[in-house]
Amino acid sequence: MKPQVDFYILHTQTRQASTRLSCQLVDKAWHQGYRVYIQTHSIAQAQQFDVMLWIFKEESFLPHDIYPDVLSSAPIQIGYTEQVCEGFDVLINLTEAVPPFFDQFKRIADIVDDTHKAREAGRNRYRFYSRKGLMLKTHEIHR
């Protein structure tokens, strides 16, 4: 079965909106019982996202670790390499490229920031997924 790809197109200039939306998607997927893998472009971004998951909601905790630095059974993993944990359902892509392991997931959430560079990279990812025959949905987010 091919994954469904949801593109979240942000209409805002703040970086916080992208991070907040990503945390909300992680929270929603995890509470629906999915195992979530977040792909970042660097260890620094992975560490920043790790901090955001700790402070995202005061009243709840999202069990997570940074992969492959910490090998655990946490249902949420933040990665920054081309390695991936197996057995995860949802991929949240925070990079400008299609992760090479995209086809291992049931769902992919692709965040597109409101900059020219990010939109162009998002269009390239959209075309890639379309050529692969994946089901694509687009969500316009105004914040």
mmCIF file of N, CA, C and O in Angstrom, residues 45-105:
data_model
loop_
_atom_site.group_PDB
_atom_site.id
_atom_site.type_symbol
_atom_site.label_atom_id
_atom_site.label_comp_id
_atom_site.label_asym_id
_atom_site.label_seq_id
_atom_site.Cartn_x
_atom_site.Cartn_y
_atom_site.Cartn_z
ATOM 1 N N GLN A 45 18.745 20.778 14.390
ATOM 2 C CA GLN A 45 17.302 20.888 14.240
ATOM 3 C C GLN A 45 16.597 19.795 15.053
ATOM 4 O O GLN A 45 15.561 20.036 15.663
ATOM 5 N N ALA A 46 17.166 18.590 15.069
ATOM 6 C CA ALA A 46 16.594 17.493 15.868
ATOM 7 C C ALA A 46 16.572 17.879 17.345
ATOM 8 O O ALA A 46 15.579 17.656 18.045
ATOM 9 N N GLN A 47 17.652 18.470 17.825
ATOM 10 C CA GLN A 47 17.720 18.877 19.235
ATOM 11 C C GLN A 47 16.732 19.998 19.534
ATOM 12 O O GLN A 47 16.096 20.012 20.594
ATOM 13 N N GLN A 48 16.572 20.938 18.605
ATOM 14 C CA GLN A 48 15.595 22.015 18.792
ATOM 15 C C GLN A 48 14.181 21.452 18.846
ATOM 16 O O GLN A 48 13.371 21.860 19.686
ATOM 17 N N PHE A 49 13.894 20.487 17.968
ATOM 18 C CA PHE A 49 12.559 19.893 17.954
ATOM 19 C C PHE A 49 12.333 19.074 19.221
ATOM 20 O O PHE A 49 11.230 19.047 19.759
ATOM 21 N N ASP A 50 13.374 18.420 19.700
ATOM 22 C CA ASP A 50 13.305 17.679 20.959
ATOM 23 C C ASP A 50 12.856 18.607 22.085
ATOM 24 O O ASP A 50 11.935 18.292 22.846
ATOM 25 N N VAL A 51 13.451 19.775 22.174
ATOM 26 C CA VAL A 51 13.081 20.759 23.200
ATOM 27 C C VAL A 51 11.624 21.190 23.014
ATOM 28 O O VAL A 51 10.862 21.281 23.979
ATOM 29 N N MET A 52 11.232 21.430 21.760
ATOM 30 C CA MET A 52 9.857 21.872 21.503
ATOM 31 C C MET A 52 8.833 20.825 21.941
ATOM 32 O O MET A 52 7.772 21.174 22.448
ATOM 33 N N LEU A 53 9.145 19.551 21.757
ATOM 34 C CA LEU A 53 8.204 18.509 22.186
ATOM 35 C C LEU A 53 8.069 18.463 23.709
ATOM 36 O O LEU A 53 7.030 18.062 24.226
ATOM 37 N N TRP A 54 9.104 18.891 24.424
ATOM 38 C CA TRP A 54 9.023 18.949 25.895
ATOM 39 C C TRP A 54 8.146 20.105 26.360
ATOM 40 O O TRP A 54 7.443 19.998 27.360
ATOM 41 N N ILE A 55 8.192 21.228 25.665
ATOM 42 C CA ILE A 55 7.491 22.423 26.140
ATOM 43 C C ILE A 55 6.234 22.748 25.346
ATOM 44 O O ILE A 55 5.522 23.689 25.658
ATOM 45 N N PHE A 56 5.943 21.969 24.322
ATOM 46 C CA PHE A 56 4.809 22.224 23.435
ATOM 47 C C PHE A 56 3.499 22.369 24.202
ATOM 48 O O PHE A 56 2.724 23.292 23.968
ATOM 49 N N LYS A 57 3.227 21.441 25.103
ATOM 50 C CA LYS A 57 2.013 21.494 25.911
ATOM 51 C C LYS A 57 2.388 21.299 27.371
ATOM 52 O O LYS A 57 3.009 20.301 27.712
ATOM 53 N N GLU A 58 1.994 22.221 28.198
ATOM 54 C CA GLU A 58 2.322 22.119 29.616
ATOM 55 C C GLU A 58 1.643 20.927 30.274
ATOM 56 O O GLU A 58 2.196 20.312 31.172
ATOM 57 N N GLU A 59 0.439 20.588 29.812
ATOM 58 C CA GLU A 59 -0.357 19.567 30.492
ATOM 59 C C GLU A 59 -0.103 18.144 30.001
ATOM 60 O O GLU A 59 -0.705 17.205 30.495
ATOM 61 N N SER A 60 0.783 17.965 29.035
ATOM 62 C CA SER A 60 0.999 16.603 28.541
ATOM 63 C C SER A 60 2.458 16.379 28.152
ATOM 64 O O SER A 60 3.231 17.328 28.008
ATOM 65 N N PHE A 61 2.788 15.122 27.967
ATOM 66 C CA PHE A 61 4.135 14.716 27.593
ATOM 67 C C PHE A 61 4.056 13.854 26.342
ATOM 68 O O PHE A 61 3.210 12.955 26.271
ATOM 69 N N LEU A 62 4.895 14.113 25.394
ATOM 70 C CA LEU A 62 4.979 13.293 24.188
ATOM 71 C C LEU A 62 6.259 12.457 24.283
ATOM 72 O O LEU A 62 7.362 13.003 24.213
ATOM 73 N N PRO A 63 6.141 11.142 24.471
ATOM 74 C CA PRO A 63 7.320 10.286 24.667
ATOM 75 C C PRO A 63 8.150 10.175 23.390
ATOM 76 O O PRO A 63 7.685 9.649 22.392
ATOM 77 N N HIS A 64 9.364 10.697 23.459
ATOM 78 C CA HIS A 64 10.184 10.754 22.247
ATOM 79 C C HIS A 64 11.669 10.652 22.582
ATOM 80 O O HIS A 64 12.079 10.818 23.720
ATOM 81 N N ASP A 65 12.447 10.373 21.548
ATOM 82 C CA ASP A 65 13.906 10.351 21.628
ATOM 83 C C ASP A 65 14.473 10.790 20.290
ATOM 84 O O ASP A 65 13.754 10.839 19.283
ATOM 85 N N ILE A 66 15.771 11.088 20.288
ATOM 86 C CA ILE A 66 16.473 11.410 19.038
ATOM 87 C C ILE A 66 17.142 10.141 18.541
ATOM 88 O O ILE A 66 17.902 9.498 19.257
ATOM 89 N N TYR A 67 16.835 9.774 17.302
ATOM 90 C CA TYR A 67 17.375 8.566 16.677
ATOM 91 C C TYR A 67 18.458 8.962 15.675
ATOM 92 O O TYR A 67 18.263 9.922 14.942
ATOM 93 N N PRO A 68 19.579 8.307 15.604
ATOM 94 C CA PRO A 68 19.964 7.068 16.270
ATOM 95 C C PRO A 68 20.770 7.290 17.549
ATOM 96 O O PRO A 68 21.337 6.335 18.082
ATOM 97 N N ASP A 69 20.795 8.512 18.071
ATOM 98 C CA ASP A 69 21.582 8.797 19.273
ATOM 99 C C ASP A 69 21.114 7.998 20.476
ATOM 100 O O ASP A 69 21.915 7.568 21.299
ATOM 101 N N VAL A 70 19.801 7.849 20.609
ATOM 102 C CA VAL A 70 19.226 7.090 21.708
ATOM 103 C C VAL A 70 18.388 5.973 21.088
ATOM 104 O O VAL A 70 17.445 6.239 20.348
ATOM 105 N N LEU A 71 18.771 4.744 21.366
ATOM 106 C CA LEU A 71 18.007 3.608 20.848
ATOM 107 C C LEU A 71 16.987 3.208 21.911
ATOM 108 O O LEU A 71 17.340 2.677 22.957
ATOM 109 N N SER A 72 15.735 3.525 21.649
ATOM 110 C CA SER A 72 14.679 3.252 22.618
ATOM 111 C C SER A 72 13.430 2.790 21.899
ATOM 112 O O SER A 72 13.366 2.785 20.672
ATOM 113 N N SER A 73 12.434 2.464 22.675
ATOM 114 C CA SER A 73 11.162 2.035 22.101
ATOM 115 C C SER A 73 10.128 3.163 22.140
ATOM 116 O O SER A 73 8.935 2.900 22.009
ATOM 117 N N ALA A 74 10.571 4.397 22.319
ATOM 118 C CA ALA A 74 9.646 5.525 22.353
ATOM 119 C C ALA A 74 8.836 5.562 21.057
ATOM 120 O O ALA A 74 9.383 5.362 19.972
ATOM 121 N N PRO A 75 7.545 5.855 21.139
ATOM 122 C CA PRO A 75 6.691 5.851 19.951
ATOM 123 C C PRO A 75 6.874 7.059 19.044
ATOM 124 O O PRO A 75 6.290 7.121 17.970
ATOM 125 N N ILE A 76 7.699 8.009 19.482
ATOM 126 C CA ILE A 76 8.013 9.182 18.663
ATOM 127 C C ILE A 76 9.528 9.275 18.599
ATOM 128 O O ILE A 76 10.204 9.309 19.625
ATOM 129 N N GLN A 77 10.056 9.304 17.382
ATOM 130 C CA GLN A 77 11.501 9.412 17.180
ATOM 131 C C GLN A 77 11.789 10.607 16.278
ATOM 132 O O GLN A 77 11.054 10.858 15.319
ATOM 133 N N ILE A 78 12.862 11.313 16.595
ATOM 134 C CA ILE A 78 13.312 12.450 15.783
ATOM 135 C C ILE A 78 14.621 12.029 15.140
ATOM 136 O O ILE A 78 15.583 11.725 15.845
ATOM 137 N N GLY A 79 14.655 12.007 13.820
ATOM 138 C CA GLY A 79 15.860 11.600 13.116
ATOM 139 C C GLY A 79 16.468 12.727 12.312
ATOM 140 O O GLY A 79 15.798 13.711 11.982
ATOM 141 N N TYR A 80 17.744 12.554 11.979
ATOM 142 C CA TYR A 80 18.442 13.575 11.193
ATOM 143 C C TYR A 80 19.411 12.953 10.195
ATOM 144 O O TYR A 80 20.167 13.663 9.540
ATOM 145 N N THR A 81 19.400 11.641 10.062
ATOM 146 C CA THR A 81 20.289 10.958 9.120
ATOM 147 C C THR A 81 19.436 10.220 8.089
ATOM 148 O O THR A 81 18.210 10.303 8.104
ATOM 149 N N GLU A 82 20.100 9.476 7.213
ATOM 150 C CA GLU A 82 19.361 8.670 6.236
ATOM 151 C C GLU A 82 18.977 7.310 6.809
ATOM 152 O O GLU A 82 18.371 6.505 6.115
ATOM 153 N N GLN A 83 19.318 7.069 8.078
ATOM 154 C CA GLN A 83 18.859 5.872 8.766
ATOM 155 C C GLN A 83 17.445 6.141 9.268
ATOM 156 O O GLN A 83 17.084 7.282 9.534
ATOM 157 N N VAL A 84 16.664 5.081 9.419
ATOM 158 C CA VAL A 84 15.305 5.258 9.931
ATOM 159 C C VAL A 84 14.950 4.087 10.832
ATOM 160 O O VAL A 84 15.427 2.971 10.634
ATOM 161 N N CYS A 85 14.139 4.369 11.826
ATOM 162 C CA CYS A 85 13.596 3.305 12.681
ATOM 163 C C CYS A 85 12.540 2.558 11.870
ATOM 164 O O CYS A 85 11.791 3.163 11.125
ATOM 165 N N GLU A 86 12.463 1.277 12.065
ATOM 166 C CA GLU A 86 11.426 0.508 11.394
ATOM 167 C C GLU A 86 10.199 0.417 12.281
ATOM 168 O O GLU A 86 10.278 0.578 13.494
ATOM 169 N N GLY A 87 9.055 0.189 11.666
ATOM 170 C CA GLY A 87 7.832 -0.007 12.418
ATOM 171 C C GLY A 87 7.096 1.273 12.781
ATOM 172 O O GLY A 87 6.281 1.275 13.700
ATOM 173 N N PHE A 88 7.340 2.349 12.065
ATOM 174 C CA PHE A 88 6.659 3.604 12.326
ATOM 175 C C PHE A 88 5.596 3.841 11.261
ATOM 176 O O PHE A 88 5.742 3.410 10.123
ATOM 177 N N ASP A 89 4.512 4.517 11.643
ATOM 178 C CA ASP A 89 3.358 4.694 10.763
ATOM 179 C C ASP A 89 3.356 6.020 10.021
ATOM 180 O O ASP A 89 2.964 6.086 8.859
ATOM 181 N N VAL A 90 3.762 7.083 10.726
ATOM 182 C CA VAL A 90 3.650 8.439 10.195
ATOM 183 C C VAL A 90 5.034 9.070 10.115
ATOM 184 O O VAL A 90 5.795 9.031 11.081
ATOM 185 N N LEU A 91 5.327 9.662 8.967
ATOM 186 C CA LEU A 91 6.557 10.432 8.764
ATOM 187 C C LEU A 91 6.185 11.900 8.704
ATOM 188 O O LEU A 91 5.317 12.286 7.910
ATOM 189 N N ILE A 92 6.816 12.708 9.536
ATOM 190 C CA ILE A 92 6.666 14.157 9.441
ATOM 191 C C ILE A 92 7.984 14.680 8.909
ATOM 192 O O ILE A 92 9.025 14.583 9.568
ATOM 193 N N ASN A 93 7.939 15.198 7.692
ATOM 194 C CA ASN A 93 9.147 15.648 7.007
ATOM 195 C C ASN A 93 9.353 17.144 7.220
ATOM 196 O O ASN A 93 8.555 17.958 6.772
ATOM 197 N N LEU A 94 10.443 17.487 7.910
ATOM 198 C CA LEU A 94 10.779 18.891 8.154
ATOM 199 C C LEU A 94 11.962 19.332 7.306
ATOM 200 O O LEU A 94 12.583 20.350 7.586
ATOM 201 N N THR A 95 12.291 18.556 6.273
ATOM 202 C CA THR A 95 13.415 18.883 5.405
ATOM 203 C C THR A 95 12.904 19.366 4.050
ATOM 204 O O THR A 95 11.708 19.292 3.769
ATOM 205 N N GLU A 96 13.824 19.814 3.211
ATOM 206 C CA GLU A 96 13.441 20.262 1.875
ATOM 207 C C GLU A 96 13.599 19.167 0.828
ATOM 208 O O GLU A 96 13.402 19.409 -0.350
ATOM 209 N N ALA A 97 13.910 17.945 1.262
ATOM 210 C CA ALA A 97 14.081 16.822 0.340
ATOM 211 C C ALA A 97 13.121 15.696 0.713
ATOM 212 O O ALA A 97 12.587 15.665 1.817
ATOM 213 N N VAL A 98 12.925 14.788 -0.215
ATOM 214 C CA VAL A 98 12.146 13.586 0.072
ATOM 215 C C VAL A 98 13.078 12.602 0.766
ATOM 216 O O VAL A 98 14.105 12.224 0.197
ATOM 217 N N PRO A 99 12.768 12.179 1.987
ATOM 218 C CA PRO A 99 13.627 11.200 2.653
ATOM 219 C C PRO A 99 13.655 9.894 1.845
ATOM 220 O O PRO A 99 12.623 9.472 1.310
ATOM 221 N N PRO A 100 14.816 9.249 1.740
ATOM 222 C CA PRO A 100 14.925 8.047 0.903
ATOM 223 C C PRO A 100 14.065 6.883 1.385
ATOM 224 O O PRO A 100 13.779 5.974 0.624
ATOM 225 N N PHE A 101 13.596 6.940 2.603
ATOM 226 C CA PHE A 101 12.814 5.857 3.198
ATOM 227 C C PHE A 101 11.324 6.185 3.277
ATOM 228 O O PHE A 101 10.575 5.553 4.013
ATOM 229 N N PHE A 102 10.868 7.166 2.499
ATOM 230 C CA PHE A 102 9.486 7.646 2.572
ATOM 231 C C PHE A 102 8.449 6.536 2.395
ATOM 232 O O PHE A 102 7.370 6.588 2.970
ATOM 233 N N ASP A 103 8.771 5.527 1.611
ATOM 234 C CA ASP A 103 7.785 4.498 1.276
ATOM 235 C C ASP A 103 7.569 3.467 2.391
ATOM 236 O O ASP A 103 6.762 2.554 2.249
ATOM 237 N N GLN A 104 8.235 3.647 3.526
ATOM 238 C CA GLN A 104 8.056 2.734 4.657
ATOM 239 C C GLN A 104 6.901 3.157 5.566
ATOM 240 O O GLN A 104 6.621 2.492 6.558
ATOM 241 N N PHE A 105 6.239 4.256 5.245
ATOM 242 C CA PHE A 105 5.221 4.825 6.116
ATOM 243 C C PHE A 105 3.832 4.747 5.485
ATOM 244 O O PHE A 105 3.698 4.733 4.265
#
